CSV table of C-alpha atoms and ligand atoms in Angstrom, one decimal:
chain,number,residue,atom,x,y,z
A,1,MET,CA,-3.3,-32.3,4.8
A,2,GLN,CA,-2.8,-28.4,4.6
A,3,PRO,CA,-0.6,-27.3,7.5
A,4,ALA,CA,-2.1,-25.4,10.5
A,5,ILE,CA,-2.4,-21.8,10.5
A,6,SER,CA,-3.3,-19.4,13.1
A,7,VAL,CA,-4.3,-15.6,12.8
A,8,LEU,CA,-4.3,-12.7,15.1
A,9,GLY,CA,-6.8,-10.0,14.4
A,10,MET,CA,-10.6,-10.7,13.3
A,11,GLY,CA,-10.9,-7.0,11.8
A,12,ARG,CA,-12.4,-6.7,8.2
A,13,MET,CA,-9.1,-7.9,6.7
A,14,GLY,CA,-8.1,-10.5,9.3
A,15,ALA,CA,-11.6,-12.2,8.9
A,16,ALA,CA,-10.9,-12.5,5.4
A,17,LEU,CA,-7.7,-13.7,5.4
A,18,ALA,CA,-9.0,-16.7,8.1
A,19,HIS,CA,-12.1,-17.3,5.9
A,20,ALA,CA,-9.7,-17.7,2.6
A,21,LEU,CA,-7.2,-20.3,4.9
A,22,ILE,CA,-10.2,-22.3,5.8
A,23,LYS,CA,-11.6,-22.4,2.4
A,24,ALA,CA,-8.2,-23.6,1.2
A,25,GLY,CA,-8.2,-26.4,3.8
A,26,HIS,CA,-6.0,-25.2,6.4
A,27,PRO,CA,-6.7,-26.0,10.1
A,28,THR,CA,-7.0,-22.5,11.3
A,29,THR,CA,-6.9,-21.1,14.9
A,30,VAL,CA,-7.9,-17.4,15.6
A,31,TRP,CA,-7.8,-14.9,18.1
A,32,ASN,CA,-9.3,-11.6,18.5
A,33,ARG,CA,-8.8,-8.8,21.1
A,34,THR,CA,-12.8,-8.9,21.3
A,35,PRO,CA,-13.8,-12.6,21.6
A,36,ALA,CA,-17.2,-11.9,19.7
A,37,ARG,CA,-15.7,-10.9,16.5
A,38,ALA,CA,-14.4,-14.5,16.2
A,39,ALA,CA,-17.5,-15.9,16.6
A,40,PRO,CA,-18.3,-16.1,12.7
A,41,LEU,CA,-14.9,-17.9,12.1
A,42,ALA,CA,-15.6,-20.5,14.8
A,43,ALA,CA,-19.1,-21.1,12.7
A,44,ALA,CA,-17.0,-21.4,9.6
A,45,GLY,CA,-14.7,-24.0,11.1
A,46,ALA,CA,-12.0,-22.1,13.1
A,47,GLU,CA,-10.7,-22.9,16.5
A,48,VAL,CA,-11.0,-19.9,18.5
A,49,ALA,CA,-8.0,-19.5,20.8
A,50,ALA,CA,-8.4,-17.9,24.2
A,51,SER,CA,-5.2,-16.1,24.3
A,52,VAL,CA,-2.5,-15.1,21.9
A,53,ARG,CA,0.0,-17.5,23.3
A,54,ASN,CA,-2.6,-20.3,22.9
A,55,ALA,CA,-3.1,-19.2,19.3
A,56,VAL,CA,0.6,-18.9,18.6
A,57,ALA,CA,1.0,-22.4,20.1
A,58,ALA,CA,-1.5,-24.1,17.9
A,59,SER,CA,0.4,-23.8,14.6
A,60,GLN,CA,3.8,-23.5,13.0
A,61,ILE,CA,2.8,-20.4,11.2
A,62,THR,CA,1.0,-17.2,12.8
A,63,ILE,CA,-0.4,-14.7,10.5
A,64,VAL,CA,-0.6,-11.4,12.3
A,65,ASN,CA,-3.3,-8.6,11.0
A,66,VAL,CA,-4.3,-5.9,13.4
A,67,SER,CA,-4.4,-2.0,13.1
A,68,ASP,CA,-0.5,-1.1,13.1
A,69,TYR,CA,2.7,-2.6,14.3
A,70,GLN,CA,2.4,-1.1,17.8
A,71,ALA,CA,-0.6,-3.3,18.2
A,72,THR,CA,1.5,-6.4,16.9
A,73,GLN,CA,4.2,-5.5,19.2
A,74,GLY,CA,1.7,-5.3,22.2
A,75,LEU,CA,0.6,-9.0,21.3
A,76,LEU,CA,3.9,-10.4,20.6
A,77,ARG,CA,6.1,-8.9,22.7
A,78,ASP,CA,5.2,-10.5,25.9
A,79,LYS,CA,7.6,-13.3,27.3
A,80,GLU,CA,5.3,-16.4,27.0
A,81,VAL,CA,4.1,-15.5,23.6
A,82,ALA,CA,7.8,-14.6,22.5
A,83,GLY,CA,8.9,-18.1,23.9
A,84,ALA,CA,6.0,-20.0,21.9
A,85,LEU,CA,7.2,-18.5,18.6
A,86,ALA,CA,10.5,-19.7,18.8
A,87,GLY,CA,11.4,-22.1,15.8
A,88,LYS,CA,7.9,-20.7,14.1
A,89,LEU,CA,7.2,-18.5,11.0
A,90,ILE,CA,5.5,-15.3,11.7
A,91,ILE,CA,3.6,-13.7,8.6
A,92,GLU,CA,3.1,-10.1,9.4
A,93,LEU,CA,0.1,-8.7,7.0
A,94,THR,CA,-0.3,-5.5,9.1
A,95,SER,CA,0.6,-2.5,7.2
A,96,GLY,CA,3.5,-0.8,8.4
A,97,THR,CA,6.9,1.3,7.3
A,98,PRO,CA,9.8,-0.3,5.7
A,99,ASP,CA,11.9,0.4,9.0
A,100,GLY,CA,9.0,-1.1,11.1
A,101,ALA,CA,9.4,-4.4,8.9
A,102,ARG,CA,13.0,-4.3,9.3
A,103,GLU,CA,13.1,-4.0,13.0
A,104,ALA,CA,10.3,-6.5,13.4
A,105,HIS,CA,12.1,-9.1,11.2
A,106,GLY,CA,15.5,-8.4,13.8
A,107,TRP,CA,13.1,-8.9,17.0
A,108,ALA,CA,11.7,-12.2,15.4
A,109,GLN,CA,15.1,-13.4,14.5
A,110,ARG,CA,16.4,-13.0,18.3
A,111,GLN,CA,13.1,-14.9,19.4
A,112,GLY,CA,14.6,-17.8,17.0
A,113,ALA,CA,11.7,-17.1,14.9
A,114,ARG,CA,11.4,-16.7,11.0
A,115,TYR,CA,9.7,-13.7,9.7
A,116,LEU,CA,8.2,-12.5,6.4
A,117,ASP,CA,6.7,-9.2,6.0
A,118,GLY,CA,3.9,-8.6,3.5
A,119,ALA,CA,1.5,-5.8,2.4
A,120,ILE,CA,-1.9,-6.3,1.0
A,121,LEU,CA,-2.7,-4.4,-2.0
A,122,ALA,CA,-6.5,-5.5,-1.8
A,123,THR,CA,-9.7,-5.0,-0.2
A,124,PRO,CA,-11.2,-7.9,2.0
A,125,ASP,CA,-13.3,-8.9,-1.0
A,126,PHE,CA,-10.4,-9.7,-3.1
A,127,ILE,CA,-8.7,-11.8,-0.7
A,128,GLY,CA,-8.8,-15.8,-1.8
A,129,THR,CA,-9.5,-14.6,-5.1
A,130,GLU,CA,-7.3,-14.9,-8.2
A,131,ALA,CA,-7.1,-11.0,-8.2
A,132,GLY,CA,-5.8,-10.9,-4.8
A,133,THR,CA,-2.4,-9.2,-4.7
A,134,LEU,CA,0.0,-9.6,-2.1
A,135,LEU,CA,3.6,-8.2,-1.8
A,136,VAL,CA,5.9,-10.1,0.4
A,137,SER,CA,9.2,-9.6,1.3
A,138,GLY,CA,12.1,-11.5,3.7
A,139,PRO,CA,14.3,-14.2,3.3
A,140,SER,CA,14.0,-16.0,0.2
A,141,GLY,CA,14.0,-19.4,1.8
A,142,VAL,CA,11.5,-18.4,4.4
A,143,PHE,CA,9.3,-17.3,1.4
A,144,GLU,CA,9.3,-20.6,0.0
A,145,GLU,CA,8.3,-22.0,3.5
A,146,GLY,CA,5.3,-19.5,3.4
A,147,ARG,CA,4.5,-19.6,-0.4
A,148,ALA,CA,1.7,-22.2,-0.4
A,149,VAL,CA,0.0,-20.5,2.6
A,150,LEU,CA,0.2,-17.1,0.9
A,151,ALA,CA,-1.4,-18.5,-2.5
A,152,ALA,CA,-4.3,-19.4,-0.3
A,153,LEU,CA,-4.6,-15.8,0.3
A,154,GLY,CA,-4.5,-14.3,-3.3
A,155,GLY,CA,-3.7,-15.3,-6.7
A,156,ASN,CA,-1.3,-12.6,-7.1
A,157,VAL,CA,1.4,-13.2,-4.5
A,158,GLN,CA,4.9,-11.5,-5.6
A,159,PHE,CA,8.3,-11.9,-3.5
A,160,ILE,CA,9.6,-8.4,-3.7
A,161,GLY,CA,13.1,-9.2,-2.2
A,162,GLU,CA,15.1,-10.2,0.7
A,163,ASP,CA,15.3,-6.9,2.5
A,164,PRO,CA,12.2,-7.3,4.7
A,165,GLY,CA,11.1,-3.6,4.5
A,166,LEU,CA,10.9,-3.7,0.7
A,167,ALA,CA,7.1,-5.1,0.6
A,168,ASN,CA,6.1,-1.9,2.6
A,169,ALA,CA,8.1,0.2,0.7
A,170,LEU,CA,6.6,-0.7,-2.6
A,171,ASP,CA,3.0,-0.5,-0.9
A,172,SER,CA,3.7,2.9,-0.2
A,173,ALA,CA,4.7,3.7,-3.4
A,174,VAL,CA,1.6,2.2,-5.2
A,175,LEU,CA,-0.6,4.0,-2.6
A,176,ALA,CA,1.1,7.3,-3.6
A,177,LEU,CA,-0.2,6.6,-7.2
A,178,MET,CA,-3.7,5.5,-5.6
A,179,TRP,CA,-4.1,8.6,-3.7
A,180,GLY,CA,-2.9,10.8,-6.4
A,181,ALA,CA,-5.7,9.6,-8.5
A,182,LEU,CA,-8.2,9.7,-5.3
A,183,PHE,CA,-7.3,13.0,-4.3
A,184,GLY,CA,-7.1,14.5,-7.9
A,185,THR,CA,-10.9,13.2,-8.1
A,186,LEU,CA,-11.8,15.0,-4.9
A,187,GLN,CA,-10.6,18.2,-6.9
A,188,ALA,CA,-12.5,17.5,-10.0
A,189,ILE,CA,-15.6,17.0,-8.2
A,190,ALA,CA,-15.0,20.2,-6.4
A,191,VAL,CA,-14.5,21.9,-9.8
A,192,ALA,CA,-17.6,20.1,-11.2
A,193,ARG,CA,-20.0,21.2,-8.3
A,194,ALA,CA,-18.6,24.9,-8.2
A,195,GLU,CA,-19.4,25.0,-12.1
A,196,ALA,CA,-22.5,22.9,-11.9
A,197,ILE,CA,-21.4,20.3,-14.2
A,198,ASP,CA,-23.2,17.0,-13.6
A,199,LEU,CA,-21.1,14.4,-11.9
A,200,GLY,CA,-22.1,12.0,-14.4
A,201,VAL,CA,-20.6,13.7,-17.2
A,202,VAL,CA,-17.3,13.7,-15.2
A,203,ALA,CA,-17.5,10.1,-14.8
A,204,LYS,CA,-17.9,9.6,-18.4
A,205,GLN,CA,-14.9,12.0,-19.1
A,206,TRP,CA,-12.7,9.7,-16.5
A,207,THR,CA,-13.7,6.7,-18.8
A,208,ALA,CA,-12.6,8.6,-22.0
A,209,THR,CA,-9.6,10.1,-20.5
A,210,ALA,CA,-8.1,7.2,-18.4
A,211,PRO,CA,-6.3,5.5,-21.3
A,212,VAL,CA,-4.5,8.9,-22.0
A,213,ILE,CA,-3.4,9.3,-18.2
A,214,ASP,CA,-2.6,5.7,-18.1
A,215,GLY,CA,-0.1,6.2,-20.9
A,216,LEU,CA,1.4,9.4,-19.2
A,217,VAL,CA,1.8,7.6,-16.0
A,218,SER,CA,3.7,4.6,-17.5
A,219,ASP,CA,5.6,6.8,-19.6
A,220,LEU,CA,6.4,9.2,-16.7
A,221,ILE,CA,8.0,6.0,-14.9
A,222,ARG,CA,9.7,4.7,-17.7
A,223,ARG,CA,11.6,8.0,-18.8
A,224,SER,CA,12.5,8.6,-15.1
A,225,ALA,CA,13.8,4.8,-14.7
A,226,ASP,CA,15.9,5.9,-17.9
A,227,LYS,CA,16.5,9.2,-16.6
A,228,ARG,CA,15.7,10.7,-20.1
A,229,TYR,CA,14.9,14.3,-18.8
A,230,ALA,CA,15.7,16.6,-21.7
A,231,ALA,CA,12.7,16.6,-24.4
A,232,ASP,CA,13.3,14.5,-27.3
A,233,SER,CA,11.1,13.2,-30.5
A,234,GLU,CA,9.3,11.0,-28.1
A,235,THR,CA,8.4,13.6,-25.4
A,236,LEU,CA,4.5,13.7,-24.7
A,237,SER,CA,4.7,16.8,-23.0
A,238,SER,CA,7.3,19.0,-21.6
A,239,VAL,CA,6.9,20.9,-18.3
A,240,SER,CA,5.5,23.9,-20.1
A,241,PRO,CA,2.2,23.0,-21.3
A,242,HIS,CA,1.3,21.3,-18.1
A,243,TYR,CA,2.2,24.6,-16.3
A,244,GLY,CA,0.0,26.6,-18.5
A,245,ALA,CA,-3.1,24.5,-18.1
A,246,PHE,CA,-2.4,23.9,-14.2
A,247,ARG,CA,-2.7,27.7,-14.0
A,248,HIS,CA,-5.8,27.8,-15.3
A,249,LEU,CA,-7.2,25.4,-12.7
A,250,VAL,CA,-5.5,27.2,-9.9
A,251,GLU,CA,-7.2,30.5,-11.3
A,252,LEU,CA,-10.6,28.8,-11.4
A,253,MET,CA,-10.2,27.3,-7.8
A,254,GLU,CA,-9.3,30.6,-6.6
A,255,ALA,CA,-12.4,32.3,-8.3
A,256,ARG,CA,-15.0,29.6,-6.9
A,257,GLY,CA,-13.3,29.6,-3.4
A,258,ILE,CA,-12.0,26.0,-3.8
A,259,ASP,CA,-9.3,24.7,-1.4
A,260,ARG,CA,-5.8,24.9,-3.0
A,261,THR,CA,-3.9,23.0,-0.3
A,262,ILE,CA,-3.1,20.3,-2.8
A,263,THR,CA,-2.4,22.8,-5.8
A,264,ASP,CA,-0.2,24.6,-4.0
A,265,GLY,CA,1.9,21.6,-3.4
A,266,TYR,CA,2.0,21.3,-7.1
A,267,GLU,CA,2.7,24.7,-7.6
A,268,ALA,CA,5.9,24.6,-5.3
A,269,ILE,CA,7.3,21.5,-7.4
A,270,PHE,CA,6.3,23.4,-10.6
A,271,ARG,CA,8.3,26.6,-9.8
A,272,ARG,CA,11.3,24.6,-8.3
A,273,ALA,CA,11.6,22.5,-11.6
A,274,ILE,CA,10.9,25.7,-13.7
A,275,ASP,CA,13.4,27.9,-11.5
A,276,ALA,CA,16.2,25.2,-12.4
A,277,GLY,CA,15.5,25.7,-16.1
A,278,HIS,CA,13.4,22.5,-17.0
A,279,LEU,CA,10.4,24.4,-18.5
A,280,HIS,CA,11.0,23.0,-21.8
A,281,ASP,CA,12.4,19.6,-20.6
A,282,ASP,CA,10.2,16.3,-20.5
A,283,PHE,CA,7.8,16.2,-17.5
A,284,ALA,CA,9.8,13.4,-16.3
A,285,SER,CA,12.3,16.0,-15.2
A,286,MET,CA,9.9,16.9,-12.4
A,287,SER,CA,10.8,13.8,-10.8
A,288,LEU,CA,14.4,15.7,-9.9
A,289,PHE,CA,12.4,17.9,-7.6
A,290,MET,CA,10.6,15.6,-5.2
A,291,LYS,CA,13.0,16.0,-2.5
A,292,ARG,CA,12.6,18.3,0.3
A,293,PRO,CA,14.5,21.4,-0.3
A,294,ALA,CA,17.8,21.8,1.8
B,301,NAD,P1,-10.1,-3.3,11.2
B,301,NAD,O1,-10.2,-2.0,11.8
B,301,NAD,O2,-11.5,-3.9,10.7
B,301,NAD,O3,-9.6,-4.3,12.4
B,301,NAD,C1,-8.1,-3.9,13.2
B,301,NAD,C2,-8.0,-5.3,14.0
B,301,NAD,O4,-7.1,-4.9,14.8
B,301,NAD,C3,-9.3,-5.8,14.9
B,301,NAD,O5,-9.0,-7.0,15.0
B,301,NAD,C4,-8.8,-5.1,16.4
B,301,NAD,O6,-9.3,-6.0,17.1
B,301,NAD,C5,-7.1,-5.3,16.2
B,301,NAD,N1,-6.5,-4.4,17.0
B,301,NAD,C6,-6.2,-3.1,17.0
B,301,NAD,N2,-5.5,-2.7,18.0
B,301,NAD,C7,-5.3,-3.7,18.7
B,301,NAD,C8,-4.4,-4.0,20.0
B,301,NAD,N3,-3.9,-3.1,20.4
B,301,NAD,N4,-4.4,-5.2,20.3
B,301,NAD,C9,-4.7,-6.1,19.8
B,301,NAD,N5,-5.9,-6.2,18.5
B,301,NAD,C10,-5.9,-4.9,18.1
B,301,NAD,O7,-9.1,-3.0,10.0
B,301,NAD,P2,-8.8,-4.0,8.8
B,301,NAD,O8,-9.6,-3.4,7.8
B,301,NAD,O9,-9.1,-5.3,9.0
B,301,NAD,O10,-7.4,-3.8,8.7
B,301,NAD,C11,-6.1,-4.6,9.3
B,301,NAD,C12,-4.9,-4.3,8.6
B,301,NAD,O11,-5.0,-4.6,7.3
B,301,NAD,C13,-4.4,-2.9,8.7
B,301,NAD,O12,-2.9,-2.8,8.9
B,301,NAD,C14,-4.7,-2.1,7.2
B,301,NAD,O13,-3.9,-1.2,7.0
B,301,NAD,C15,-4.4,-3.8,6.4
B,301,NAD,N6,-5.3,-3.7,5.2
B,301,NAD,C16,-6.5,-3.3,5.2
B,301,NAD,C17,-7.2,-3.3,4.0
B,301,NAD,C18,-8.8,-3.0,4.0
B,301,NAD,O14,-9.2,-3.0,2.7
B,301,NAD,N7,-9.5,-3.2,5.0
B,301,NAD,C19,-6.4,-3.5,2.7
B,301,NAD,C20,-5.1,-3.6,2.9
B,301,NAD,C21,-4.4,-3.9,4.2
């Protein structure tokens, strides 16, 4: 018999989590602020709790997935609910900051509850599939307790470390990578539109260029880890050719009236690195200039 699980929050993600738990055979209790959103889960076999306290009392493990930590606090930091959490495991899968997770872990400990913090690196359609990725941090013994339940939510559950803030920290780092690509794509679309290039042609070039970019990204991470900033025989590209090509993009954007908010940020970082003498160093030397200037 699988352990009973309660899930708070039946938004897009919370509903997907609850469906995956039901599918894996866990007796599942759900709660949502607007009860109507829990109805499809009831049809799928979940119990619908009338209150947060009842939901928490129904299981040894409560998964929370609401919009943000403030919403979680509004639900859990109630005397009755907190009392019902004593001796139980909270798995917080709402997105948040590393410090938010650390604070929540401390609060849970003071209530006599165990706590894991998870970041979901997947859209709801990936939940319950082999490709579903969840990053989890918190005490390793507690992770072992939650491991089987987490495995029902995705085939790629990764324990990131004992510090409860680490899952959110890594999540933010990966999202920074993602938004780099997505905002870069917005710029590519703007340039293509300004120059009447069919977006299908841009899509084709992305497919052709993606392996090159993938190689550059992996190389940048590797060289930064090794602090190999000076150009050497393995350098793929120094700062100089990047900056030259970047200036062509800026000129084109300026001429076509394309917003330069993003490129102005790139320019500032290029300038700091070049002014500090890194023009002919490996592009990885740019990683030294990502702190806010004093
Ligand atoms: P959603 O907007 O569909 O659902 C939000 C849920 O939070 C709803 O159930 C709503 O009732 C609840 N909620 C909001 N404020 C509340 C409050 N004050 N009290 C009680 N309940 C409250 O959002 P979602 O897509 O399901 O995302 C939920 C969480 O999962 C977020 O933290 C999000 O960052 C994270 N996440 C979502 C995705 C995704 O692709 N949708 C991917 C990774 C992580």
